[in-house]
mmCIF file of C-alpha atoms and ligand atoms in Angstrom:
data_model
loop_
_atom_site.group_PDB
_atom_site.id
_atom_site.type_symbol
_atom_site.label_atom_id
_atom_site.label_comp_id
_atom_site.label_asym_id
_atom_site.label_seq_id
_atom_site.Cartn_x
_atom_site.Cartn_y
_atom_site.Cartn_z
ATOM 1 C CA MET A 1 -16.922 -4.347 34.280
ATOM 2 C CA ALA A 2 -13.998 -5.693 32.094
ATOM 3 C CA TYR A 3 -12.737 -4.112 29.578
ATOM 4 C CA SER A 4 -13.434 -6.334 26.514
ATOM 5 C CA SER A 5 -10.332 -6.828 24.071
ATOM 6 C CA ASP A 6 -11.574 -9.800 22.538
ATOM 7 C CA HIS A 7 -10.963 -8.719 18.902
ATOM 8 C CA SER A 8 -13.383 -11.316 17.569
ATOM 9 C CA SER A 9 -13.271 -11.109 13.734
ATOM 10 C CA SER A 10 -16.541 -11.125 13.355
ATOM 11 C CA ARG A 11 -16.469 -7.131 14.403
ATOM 12 C CA LYS A 12 -16.756 -4.514 11.996
ATOM 13 C CA ILE A 13 -13.571 -2.985 10.239
ATOM 14 C CA ASP A 14 -14.110 0.358 12.296
ATOM 15 C CA THR A 15 -14.424 -1.367 15.665
ATOM 16 C CA LYS A 16 -11.154 -3.580 14.581
ATOM 17 C CA LEU A 17 -9.130 -0.282 14.537
ATOM 18 C CA ILE A 18 -9.873 0.357 17.412
ATOM 19 C CA HIS A 19 -9.753 -2.722 19.433
ATOM 20 C CA PHE A 20 -7.237 -4.902 18.247
ATOM 21 C CA GLY A 21 -5.958 -6.841 21.667
ATOM 22 C CA ALA A 22 -2.936 -4.822 21.961
ATOM 23 C CA ALA A 23 -5.122 -1.761 22.410
ATOM 24 C CA PHE A 24 -3.976 -1.505 26.145
ATOM 25 C CA ASP A 25 -1.006 -2.779 27.744
ATOM 26 C CA LYS A 26 -2.041 -5.761 29.898
ATOM 27 C CA ALA A 27 0.838 -5.577 32.097
ATOM 28 C CA THR A 28 -0.236 -1.585 33.782
ATOM 29 C CA GLY A 29 -3.915 -0.846 31.613
ATOM 30 C CA ALA A 30 -1.820 2.073 30.181
ATOM 31 C CA SER A 31 -3.996 3.051 27.320
ATOM 32 C CA SER A 32 -1.569 2.535 24.471
ATOM 33 C CA VAL A 33 0.995 -0.280 23.928
ATOM 34 C CA PRO A 34 4.652 0.869 25.905
ATOM 35 C CA ILE A 35 7.787 1.434 23.664
ATOM 36 C CA TYR A 36 9.466 -0.976 24.421
ATOM 37 C CA GLN A 37 12.956 0.574 23.708
ATOM 38 C CA ALA A 38 15.432 -2.754 24.272
ATOM 39 C CA SER A 39 17.253 -4.995 22.107
ATOM 40 C CA THR A 40 17.475 -7.921 24.401
ATOM 41 C CA PHE A 41 15.512 -10.178 27.202
ATOM 42 C CA HIS A 42 16.643 -10.739 30.352
ATOM 43 C CA GLN A 43 16.262 -14.768 30.719
ATOM 44 C CA GLU A 44 15.834 -15.634 34.476
ATOM 45 C CA ASP A 45 15.894 -19.128 33.552
ATOM 46 C CA ILE A 46 17.739 -20.237 30.089
ATOM 47 C CA SER A 47 15.931 -23.833 29.866
ATOM 48 C CA ASN A 48 12.721 -22.074 29.652
ATOM 49 C CA PRO A 49 13.412 -18.667 27.780
ATOM 50 C CA PRO A 50 11.238 -15.568 27.389
ATOM 51 C CA LEU A 51 8.682 -15.002 24.838
ATOM 52 C CA HIS A 52 11.305 -12.088 22.767
ATOM 53 C CA ASP A 53 14.993 -12.973 23.350
ATOM 54 C CA TYR A 54 16.071 -10.516 20.842
ATOM 55 C CA SER A 55 14.133 -7.641 19.137
ATOM 56 C CA ARG A 56 15.506 -8.297 15.459
ATOM 57 C CA SER A 57 13.379 -11.931 16.340
ATOM 58 C CA GLY A 58 10.664 -10.159 18.306
ATOM 59 C CA ASN A 59 10.095 -7.110 19.821
ATOM 60 C CA PRO A 60 6.730 -6.924 21.742
ATOM 61 C CA THR A 61 5.737 -3.226 20.324
ATOM 62 C CA ARG A 62 6.469 -4.555 16.987
ATOM 63 C CA GLN A 63 4.048 -7.606 17.704
ATOM 64 C CA ALA A 64 1.331 -5.603 18.595
ATOM 65 C CA LEU A 65 1.386 -3.976 15.469
ATOM 66 C CA GLU A 66 2.122 -7.725 13.959
ATOM 67 C CA ASP A 67 -0.937 -8.650 15.761
ATOM 68 C CA TYR A 68 -2.852 -5.635 14.432
ATOM 69 C CA ILE A 69 -2.319 -5.585 10.922
ATOM 70 C CA ALA A 70 -2.858 -9.205 10.660
ATOM 71 C CA LEU A 71 -6.711 -9.100 12.692
ATOM 72 C CA LEU A 72 -7.272 -6.487 9.871
ATOM 73 C CA GLU A 73 -6.280 -7.976 6.313
ATOM 74 C CA GLY A 74 -7.362 -11.024 7.946
ATOM 75 C CA GLY A 75 -4.379 -13.132 7.436
ATOM 76 C CA ALA A 76 -2.968 -15.999 9.721
ATOM 77 C CA LYS A 77 0.335 -13.911 10.555
ATOM 78 C CA GLY A 78 1.769 -10.217 10.640
ATOM 79 C CA TYR A 79 5.390 -8.449 9.699
ATOM 80 C CA ALA A 80 6.500 -4.935 10.329
ATOM 81 C CA PHE A 81 9.156 -3.782 7.986
ATOM 82 C CA ALA A 82 11.609 -0.766 8.057
ATOM 83 C CA SER A 83 10.098 0.361 4.803
ATOM 84 C CA GLY A 84 7.422 -0.380 1.939
ATOM 85 C CA MET A 85 9.705 -1.583 0.172
ATOM 86 C CA ALA A 86 11.959 -3.559 2.927
ATOM 87 C CA ALA A 87 8.703 -5.304 2.858
ATOM 88 C CA ILE A 88 7.888 -5.888 -0.677
ATOM 89 C CA SER A 89 12.265 -7.401 -1.182
ATOM 90 C CA THR A 90 11.785 -9.269 1.831
ATOM 91 C CA ALA A 91 8.796 -10.820 0.104
ATOM 92 C CA PHE A 92 9.817 -11.197 -2.802
ATOM 93 C CA LEU A 93 13.125 -13.996 -1.729
ATOM 94 C CA ILE A 94 10.783 -16.116 -0.733
ATOM 95 C CA LEU A 95 11.512 -16.791 -4.112
ATOM 96 C CA SER A 96 14.535 -18.967 -5.499
ATOM 97 C CA ALA A 97 16.995 -18.566 -8.520
ATOM 98 C CA GLY A 98 15.342 -20.512 -11.688
ATOM 99 C CA ASP A 99 11.956 -19.343 -10.886
ATOM 100 C CA HIS A 100 9.913 -16.918 -12.830
ATOM 101 C CA VAL A 101 7.000 -13.930 -11.756
ATOM 102 C CA ILE A 102 4.438 -12.295 -13.202
ATOM 103 C CA VAL A 103 4.171 -8.493 -12.460
ATOM 104 C CA THR A 104 1.895 -6.145 -12.880
ATOM 105 C CA GLU A 105 3.537 -3.637 -16.060
ATOM 106 C CA ASP A 106 2.543 -0.354 -13.968
ATOM 107 C CA VAL A 107 3.636 -1.396 -10.725
ATOM 108 C CA TYR A 108 5.547 1.114 -8.225
ATOM 109 C CA GLY A 109 8.931 2.710 -9.294
ATOM 110 C CA GLY A 110 11.052 1.236 -6.282
ATOM 111 C CA THR A 111 9.657 -2.206 -7.131
ATOM 112 C CA TYR A 112 10.257 -1.880 -10.973
ATOM 113 C CA ARG A 113 13.830 -0.911 -9.756
ATOM 114 C CA PHE A 114 14.173 -3.751 -7.406
ATOM 115 C CA LEU A 115 12.823 -6.353 -9.673
ATOM 116 C CA THR A 116 14.998 -4.865 -12.646
ATOM 117 C CA THR A 117 18.397 -4.541 -11.160
ATOM 118 C CA VAL A 118 18.528 -6.843 -7.867
ATOM 119 C CA LEU A 119 15.588 -10.049 -8.438
ATOM 120 C CA ASN A 120 17.063 -10.324 -11.781
ATOM 121 C CA ARG A 121 21.114 -10.822 -10.631
ATOM 122 C CA MET A 122 19.445 -13.750 -8.526
ATOM 123 C CA ASN A 123 18.478 -15.422 -11.552
ATOM 124 C CA ILE A 124 15.288 -14.700 -11.229
ATOM 125 C CA GLU A 125 13.289 -14.061 -13.865
ATOM 126 C CA ILE A 126 10.169 -11.493 -14.150
ATOM 127 C CA SER A 127 7.548 -10.854 -17.127
ATOM 128 C CA PHE A 128 5.767 -7.471 -17.168
ATOM 129 C CA VAL A 129 2.313 -7.722 -18.107
ATOM 130 C CA ASP A 130 -1.019 -5.773 -18.415
ATOM 131 C CA MET A 131 -2.704 -7.621 -15.276
ATOM 132 C CA THR A 132 -6.284 -5.133 -16.379
ATOM 133 C CA ASP A 133 -6.397 -8.240 -19.143
ATOM 134 C CA LEU A 134 -6.392 -11.627 -17.953
ATOM 135 C CA ASP A 135 -5.271 -13.196 -21.131
ATOM 136 C CA GLN A 136 -2.020 -10.983 -20.740
ATOM 137 C CA VAL A 137 -1.680 -12.629 -17.109
ATOM 138 C CA LYS A 138 -2.520 -16.172 -18.827
ATOM 139 C CA HIS A 139 -0.012 -15.932 -21.751
ATOM 140 C CA ALA A 140 3.297 -14.729 -19.504
ATOM 141 C CA LEU A 141 2.631 -18.307 -17.516
ATOM 142 C CA ARG A 142 5.731 -20.787 -17.822
ATOM 143 C CA PRO A 143 7.064 -23.990 -16.403
ATOM 144 C CA ASN A 144 9.025 -22.016 -13.381
ATOM 145 C CA THR A 145 6.293 -19.451 -12.788
ATOM 146 C CA ARG A 146 6.350 -19.630 -8.927
ATOM 147 C CA ALA A 147 4.133 -16.153 -7.892
ATOM 148 C CA VAL A 148 2.074 -13.077 -9.483
ATOM 149 C CA TYR A 149 2.272 -9.801 -8.144
ATOM 150 C CA MET A 150 -0.614 -7.473 -8.357
ATOM 151 C CA GLU A 151 -1.100 -3.643 -7.146
ATOM 152 C CA THR A 152 -4.313 -2.404 -7.932
ATOM 153 C CA PRO A 153 -5.299 0.570 -8.522
ATOM 154 C CA SER A 154 -1.806 0.931 -9.997
ATOM 155 C CA ASN A 155 -0.043 4.077 -9.692
ATOM 156 C CA PRO A 156 -0.599 6.722 -11.048
ATOM 157 C CA THR A 157 -3.242 5.784 -13.552
ATOM 158 C CA LEU A 158 -5.596 3.735 -11.389
ATOM 159 C CA LYS A 159 -5.722 0.813 -12.992
ATOM 160 C CA ILE A 160 -7.874 -2.083 -11.751
ATOM 161 C CA THR A 161 -6.820 -5.578 -11.679
ATOM 162 C CA ASP A 162 -9.375 -8.550 -11.115
ATOM 163 C CA ILE A 163 -7.953 -9.850 -7.471
ATOM 164 C CA GLY A 164 -10.226 -12.655 -7.369
ATOM 165 C CA ALA A 165 -9.934 -13.657 -11.242
ATOM 166 C CA VAL A 166 -6.181 -13.618 -11.350
ATOM 167 C CA THR A 167 -6.224 -15.551 -7.999
ATOM 168 C CA ALA A 168 -8.413 -18.251 -8.859
ATOM 169 C CA TRP A 169 -6.692 -18.664 -11.659
ATOM 170 C CA ALA A 170 -3.171 -18.485 -10.059
ATOM 171 C CA LYS A 171 -4.715 -21.637 -7.487
ATOM 172 C CA GLU A 172 -4.752 -24.175 -10.554
ATOM 173 C CA HIS A 173 -1.290 -22.811 -11.432
ATOM 174 C CA HIS A 174 -0.438 -23.457 -7.713
ATOM 175 C CA LEU A 175 1.243 -19.807 -7.905
ATOM 176 C CA LEU A 176 2.200 -17.981 -4.807
ATOM 177 C CA THR A 177 0.231 -14.478 -5.472
ATOM 178 C CA MET A 178 0.746 -10.950 -3.340
ATOM 179 C CA VAL A 179 -1.164 -7.935 -3.198
ATOM 180 C CA ASP A 180 0.395 -3.638 -3.104
ATOM 181 C CA ASN A 181 -2.647 -3.080 -1.302
ATOM 182 C CA THR A 182 -1.276 0.587 -0.316
ATOM 183 C CA PHE A 183 -4.108 2.982 -1.735
ATOM 184 C CA MET A 184 -7.100 0.879 -0.538
ATOM 185 C CA THR A 185 -5.694 -0.508 2.736
ATOM 186 C CA PRO A 186 -8.183 -2.689 4.747
ATOM 187 C CA TYR A 187 -10.315 -0.298 5.283
ATOM 188 C CA TYR A 188 -11.388 -0.845 1.804
ATOM 189 C CA GLN A 189 -10.125 -3.784 0.272
ATOM 190 C CA ARG A 190 -9.024 -7.104 1.839
ATOM 191 C CA PRO A 191 -7.327 -9.201 -0.283
ATOM 192 C CA ILE A 192 -6.638 -12.510 1.924
ATOM 193 C CA GLU A 193 -10.577 -13.248 2.103
ATOM 194 C CA MET A 194 -10.175 -12.827 -2.371
ATOM 195 C CA GLY A 195 -7.800 -15.872 -1.817
ATOM 196 C CA VAL A 196 -4.818 -14.054 -2.393
ATOM 197 C CA ASP A 197 -1.569 -15.076 -0.242
ATOM 198 C CA ILE A 198 0.965 -11.957 0.870
ATOM 199 C CA VAL A 199 -0.627 -8.630 1.192
ATOM 200 C CA LEU A 200 1.780 -5.806 1.406
ATOM 201 C CA HIS A 201 1.679 -2.161 2.392
ATOM 202 C CA SER A 202 4.028 0.888 2.542
ATOM 203 C CA ALA A 203 2.284 1.626 5.896
ATOM 204 C CA THR A 204 4.057 5.270 5.229
ATOM 205 C CA LYS A 205 1.530 6.225 3.569
ATOM 206 C CA PHE A 206 -2.475 5.999 4.266
ATOM 207 C CA LEU A 207 -1.604 3.528 7.534
ATOM 208 C CA GLY A 208 0.724 5.681 8.853
ATOM 209 C CA GLY A 209 -0.985 9.016 7.481
ATOM 210 C CA HIS A 210 0.661 11.835 8.722
ATOM 211 C CA SER A 211 3.708 11.908 6.811
ATOM 212 C CA ASP A 212 6.053 11.375 9.703
ATOM 213 C CA VAL A 213 7.109 7.507 9.602
ATOM 214 C CA LEU A 214 8.265 5.468 7.456
ATOM 215 C CA ALA A 215 7.154 1.613 7.735
ATOM 216 C CA GLY A 216 6.034 -1.700 5.595
ATOM 217 C CA LEU A 217 3.846 -4.422 6.524
ATOM 218 C CA ALA A 218 3.387 -7.679 5.093
ATOM 219 C CA VAL A 219 -0.042 -10.177 6.125
ATOM 220 C CA ALA A 220 0.460 -14.049 5.368
ATOM 221 C CA ARG A 221 -2.789 -15.843 4.533
ATOM 222 C CA THR A 222 -1.967 -19.179 6.427
ATOM 223 C CA PRO A 223 0.221 -19.728 9.138
ATOM 224 C CA GLU A 224 2.861 -21.862 6.672
ATOM 225 C CA ILE A 225 3.667 -18.890 4.318
ATOM 226 C CA GLY A 226 3.811 -16.880 7.773
ATOM 227 C CA ALA A 227 6.702 -18.761 8.637
ATOM 228 C CA GLN A 228 8.679 -18.339 5.467
ATOM 229 C CA LEU A 229 8.126 -14.447 6.027
ATOM 230 C CA LYS A 230 9.379 -14.289 9.426
ATOM 231 C CA HIS A 231 12.566 -16.747 8.903
ATOM 232 C CA LEU A 232 13.264 -14.170 6.145
ATOM 233 C CA GLN A 233 12.672 -11.188 8.252
ATOM 234 C CA ASN A 234 14.583 -12.336 10.861
ATOM 235 C CA GLY A 235 17.436 -13.188 8.831
ATOM 236 C CA LEU A 236 17.537 -10.486 6.761
ATOM 237 C CA GLY A 237 17.055 -8.210 9.712
ATOM 238 C CA THR A 238 14.165 -6.124 7.559
ATOM 239 C CA VAL A 239 13.113 -5.122 10.944
ATOM 240 C CA LEU A 240 10.580 -1.798 11.825
ATOM 241 C CA GLY A 241 12.219 0.013 15.337
ATOM 242 C CA PRO A 242 9.814 -0.101 18.299
ATOM 243 C CA GLN A 243 9.214 3.442 18.544
ATOM 244 C CA ASP A 244 7.996 3.589 14.981
ATOM 245 C CA CYS A 245 5.970 0.770 15.527
ATOM 246 C CA TRP A 246 4.331 2.946 17.779
ATOM 247 C CA LEU A 247 3.808 6.037 15.990
ATOM 248 C CA LEU A 248 2.753 3.675 12.856
ATOM 249 C CA ILE A 249 -0.440 2.021 15.290
ATOM 250 C CA ARG A 250 -1.220 5.571 16.822
ATOM 251 C CA GLY A 251 -1.854 6.725 13.008
ATOM 252 C CA MET A 252 -3.423 3.138 12.279
ATOM 253 C CA LYS A 253 -6.605 3.859 14.986
ATOM 254 C CA THR A 254 -7.758 6.717 13.031
ATOM 255 C CA LEU A 255 -7.504 5.144 9.712
ATOM 256 C CA ALA A 256 -11.858 4.490 9.211
ATOM 257 C CA ALA A 257 -12.296 8.741 10.271
ATOM 258 C CA ARG A 258 -9.067 9.638 7.424
ATOM 259 C CA MET A 259 -10.402 7.391 4.898
ATOM 260 C CA ASN A 260 -14.165 8.494 5.020
ATOM 261 C CA HIS A 261 -13.023 12.115 5.049
ATOM 262 C CA SER A 262 -10.670 12.300 2.154
ATOM 263 C CA GLU A 263 -12.736 10.017 0.288
ATOM 264 C CA LYS A 264 -15.371 11.942 0.023
ATOM 265 C CA SER A 265 -13.950 15.042 -0.763
ATOM 266 C CA THR A 266 -11.846 13.068 -3.416
ATOM 267 C CA ALA A 267 -15.255 12.068 -4.997
ATOM 268 C CA LYS A 268 -16.374 15.496 -4.894
ATOM 269 C CA LEU A 269 -12.365 16.948 -6.925
ATOM 270 C CA ALA A 270 -12.862 13.920 -9.397
ATOM 271 C CA GLN A 271 -16.328 15.670 -10.741
ATOM 272 C CA TRP A 272 -15.681 18.681 -10.476
ATOM 273 C CA LEU A 273 -12.064 17.985 -12.773
ATOM 274 C CA ASN A 274 -14.197 16.047 -14.566
ATOM 275 C CA GLU A 275 -16.415 18.907 -15.642
ATOM 276 C CA ARG A 276 -13.618 21.340 -16.986
ATOM 277 C CA ASP A 277 -12.977 21.093 -20.589
ATOM 278 C CA ASP A 278 -9.594 22.395 -19.876
ATOM 279 C CA ILE A 279 -8.751 19.248 -18.370
ATOM 280 C CA GLU A 280 -7.829 16.316 -20.916
ATOM 281 C CA ALA A 281 -8.234 13.440 -18.490
ATOM 282 C CA VAL A 282 -9.056 12.642 -15.338
ATOM 283 C CA TYR A 283 -8.154 8.985 -13.316
ATOM 284 C CA TYR A 284 -9.962 7.973 -10.022
ATOM 285 C CA PRO A 285 -11.829 4.159 -9.842
ATOM 286 C CA GLY A 286 -14.621 6.205 -8.354
ATOM 287 C CA LEU A 287 -15.487 7.851 -11.898
ATOM 288 C CA GLU A 288 -18.296 5.913 -13.787
ATOM 289 C CA SER A 289 -16.299 6.799 -16.719
ATOM 290 C CA HIS A 290 -12.834 4.829 -15.514
ATOM 291 C CA PRO A 291 -12.566 1.502 -17.140
ATOM 292 C CA GLY A 292 -12.123 -0.147 -14.205
ATOM 293 C CA ALA A 293 -14.617 1.055 -12.109
ATOM 294 C CA THR A 294 -17.121 -2.429 -12.049
ATOM 295 C CA ILE A 295 -14.570 -4.904 -10.874
ATOM 296 C CA HIS A 296 -13.114 -2.256 -8.379
ATOM 297 C CA ALA A 297 -16.387 -1.520 -6.904
ATOM 298 C CA SER A 298 -17.032 -5.206 -6.606
ATOM 299 C CA GLN A 299 -13.647 -6.032 -4.516
ATOM 300 C CA SER A 300 -13.518 -2.738 -2.999
ATOM 301 C CA SER A 301 -15.691 -0.372 -0.444
ATOM 302 C CA GLY A 302 -14.317 1.910 -1.419
ATOM 303 C CA ALA A 303 -12.488 4.406 -4.289
ATOM 304 C CA GLY A 304 -9.643 5.651 -1.897
ATOM 305 C CA SER A 305 -8.126 9.453 -2.139
ATOM 306 C CA VAL A 306 -5.794 9.316 -4.641
ATOM 307 C CA LEU A 307 -6.127 10.425 -8.551
ATOM 308 C CA SER A 308 -4.445 11.678 -10.971
ATOM 309 C CA PHE A 309 -5.334 14.540 -13.943
ATOM 310 C CA ASP A 310 -4.151 15.350 -17.291
ATOM 311 C CA VAL A 311 -3.410 19.243 -17.458
ATOM 312 C CA GLY A 312 -2.236 19.216 -21.190
ATOM 313 C CA SER A 313 1.218 19.754 -21.385
ATOM 314 C CA GLY A 314 4.449 19.470 -18.997
ATOM 315 C CA GLU A 315 4.642 23.635 -19.198
ATOM 316 C CA ARG A 316 0.726 24.127 -17.592
ATOM 317 C CA ALA A 317 2.187 20.856 -14.867
ATOM 318 C CA LYS A 318 4.870 23.123 -13.606
ATOM 319 C CA LYS A 319 2.637 26.131 -13.543
ATOM 320 C CA VAL A 320 0.089 24.383 -11.755
ATOM 321 C CA LEU A 321 2.443 23.115 -8.759
ATOM 322 C CA ASP A 322 4.241 26.298 -8.554
ATOM 323 C CA ASN A 323 0.991 28.428 -7.970
ATOM 324 C CA VAL A 324 -1.281 25.660 -5.860
ATOM 325 C CA GLN A 325 -0.554 27.148 -1.788
ATOM 326 C CA ILE A 326 -2.385 23.907 0.227
ATOM 327 C CA PRO A 327 -0.871 20.925 -0.990
ATOM 328 C CA LEU A 328 2.571 19.752 -0.821
ATOM 329 C CA VAL A 329 4.612 19.777 -3.293
ATOM 330 C CA ALA A 330 6.536 16.494 -2.964
ATOM 331 C CA VAL A 331 6.462 12.134 -3.537
ATOM 332 C CA SER A 332 3.994 10.125 -1.500
ATOM 333 C CA LEU A 333 0.799 10.037 -0.976
ATOM 334 C CA GLY A 334 -2.053 8.859 2.366
ATOM 335 C CA ALA A 335 -1.452 11.812 4.448
ATOM 336 C CA VAL A 336 -3.568 14.061 6.205
ATOM 337 C CA GLU A 337 -2.546 17.052 4.536
ATOM 338 C CA SER A 338 -2.982 16.836 0.425
ATOM 339 C CA ILE A 339 -0.381 16.188 -2.052
ATOM 340 C CA LEU A 340 0.589 16.698 -5.410
ATOM 341 C CA SER A 341 2.426 15.297 -7.289
ATOM 342 C CA TYR A 342 4.506 15.113 -10.614
ATOM 343 C CA PRO A 343 4.950 11.539 -11.263
ATOM 344 C CA ALA A 344 7.087 11.911 -14.709
ATOM 345 C CA THR A 345 9.742 13.687 -12.651
ATOM 346 C CA MET A 346 9.347 12.114 -9.559
ATOM 347 C CA SER A 347 7.701 8.606 -8.782
ATOM 348 C CA HIS A 348 8.620 7.448 -12.115
ATOM 349 C CA ALA A 349 11.263 8.955 -13.109
ATOM 350 C CA ALA A 350 13.916 6.307 -13.611
ATOM 351 C CA MET A 351 11.006 4.758 -16.266
ATOM 352 C CA GLY A 352 12.182 5.446 -19.458
ATOM 353 C CA GLU A 353 10.506 7.898 -21.470
ATOM 354 C CA GLY A 354 8.935 5.573 -24.159
ATOM 355 C CA VAL A 355 7.569 3.292 -21.494
ATOM 356 C CA ARG A 356 6.255 6.396 -19.253
ATOM 357 C CA LYS A 357 3.698 8.280 -22.020
ATOM 358 C CA GLU A 358 2.737 4.447 -22.921
ATOM 359 C CA ARG A 359 1.661 4.170 -19.869
ATOM 360 C CA GLY A 360 -0.283 7.522 -19.660
ATOM 361 C CA ILE A 361 2.471 9.449 -17.947
ATOM 362 C CA THR A 362 2.368 12.223 -19.984
ATOM 363 C CA ASP A 363 3.867 15.719 -18.860
ATOM 364 C CA GLY A 364 0.634 16.614 -18.381
ATOM 365 C CA LEU A 365 0.233 14.199 -15.503
ATOM 366 C CA LEU A 366 -0.528 15.197 -11.475
ATOM 367 C CA ARG A 367 -1.412 13.103 -8.848
ATOM 368 C CA PHE A 368 -3.317 14.379 -6.252
ATOM 369 C CA SER A 369 -3.676 12.683 -2.629
ATOM 370 C CA VAL A 370 -6.474 14.442 -0.926
ATOM 371 C CA GLY A 371 -6.003 14.827 2.683
ATOM 372 C CA LEU A 372 -7.942 16.382 5.346
ATOM 373 C CA GLU A 373 -8.602 20.052 4.629
ATOM 374 C CA ASP A 374 -11.570 21.354 3.192
ATOM 375 C CA ILE A 375 -12.288 19.979 -0.064
ATOM 376 C CA ASP A 376 -14.063 23.846 -1.162
ATOM 377 C CA ASP A 377 -10.961 25.294 -0.004
ATOM 378 C CA LEU A 378 -8.706 22.988 -1.918
ATOM 379 C CA ILE A 379 -10.710 23.007 -4.854
ATOM 380 C CA ALA A 380 -10.814 27.872 -4.963
ATOM 381 C CA ASP A 381 -6.449 26.578 -4.894
ATOM 382 C CA LEU A 382 -6.519 24.406 -7.666
ATOM 383 C CA GLU A 383 -8.765 26.708 -9.805
ATOM 384 C CA GLN A 384 -6.543 29.770 -9.155
ATOM 385 C CA ALA A 385 -3.586 27.605 -9.853
ATOM 386 C CA LEU A 386 -4.953 25.984 -13.295
ATOM 387 C CA GLN A 387 -6.102 30.134 -14.450
ATOM 388 C CA GLU A 388 -2.252 30.945 -13.674
HETATM 389 C C1 PLP B 401 5.630 4.527 -1.273
HETATM 390 C C2 PLP B 401 5.231 2.595 -1.976
HETATM 391 C C3 PLP B 401 5.636 1.902 -1.993
HETATM 392 C C4 PLP B 401 7.158 1.943 -1.026
HETATM 393 O O1 PLP B 401 6.832 2.164 -0.317
HETATM 394 P P1 PLP B 401 8.378 2.989 0.865
HETATM 395 O O2 PLP B 401 7.690 2.962 2.197
HETATM 396 O O3 PLP B 401 8.133 4.013 1.048
HETATM 397 O O4 PLP B 401 9.279 2.260 0.913
HETATM 398 C C5 PLP B 401 5.207 0.098 -2.557
HETATM 399 N N1 PLP B 401 3.986 0.385 -2.848
HETATM 400 C C6 PLP B 401 3.388 1.305 -3.175
HETATM 401 C C7 PLP B 401 2.200 1.421 -4.060
HETATM 402 C C8 PLP B 401 3.810 2.980 -2.600
HETATM 403 O O5 PLP B 401 3.086 4.080 -2.787
#
């Protein structure tokens, strides 16, 4: 029987994650795509050049990964970058001097830094708005507005943007729409199916899943937008190397199993935290009490495995960070091991104290990315850390 590599789009995502076209090597039948550790490719006949001629412009291992993410997101074309920020900054360079872009106010810290210290010097204007409120998005429209950039759920307070509503409005005004889909991954949320033009990922997080590779991915809804991204990727040289492409493919194959396990655990942890009266707030879109829960459930098939909670003071937060024994205390998220982070001094250190507190990023806020450990062990560990 022929081994089927048919990656027909009618299949469910769990199947696509395993059978994605380049899941095995066509030349030898090897069960994984080879790492094509080559910068250039011999041209037997220069009037008939090979598919790939130089690895910045294209590499077979990278191609396998790029086709894989395009399939998962349901887009026309995928591109792999050296980091999430390489993917995001490259995508923003579709814009030109004089353009204006509307961005969610609680955008990832690195994106905020790029927009406010680099892109602004290119004479590109940026408006930060609360995207949970469609009226604020509409009010930000200017004659030179070209794009809308969303991130949902946002970091670290897990605010929810209505992707379909913002995208429908943006289309009326011929604006390019982009979504940072890092927290959900295509396993739970596929913005292109809602009409979004470009989906971006820090694949360093859930897609890679093992805290061992830094990578970014971009997916274009149409071949035309794909060609623009390709031109920028090649021009800027922000590509991902073949070793890291292979590692990322390896990690992505287990995405469904990891997401399911961690999400179940996170639901239990959220409930446990919610029932404690020494916790000021719990932010998790899977909790009914979350203000964006209904919209989130309408556009995502899961609530993911990142939550934040407020222990009341900076002093108490530091005690918890000192006393936990299982999670890594670190920046980053979306890995096999749980990661506890402290947004005030880690991911959101660059934000002024006033703005930070206004956005709910208080001194007592902790962010928990739930890994694959036994949830009862994680809860017991957190309980002892909270009691110290
Ligand atoms: C980590 C992260 C990024 C940046 O990705 P890098 O791989 O660290 O460059 C962008 N967006 C979100 C939501 C992230 O969590």
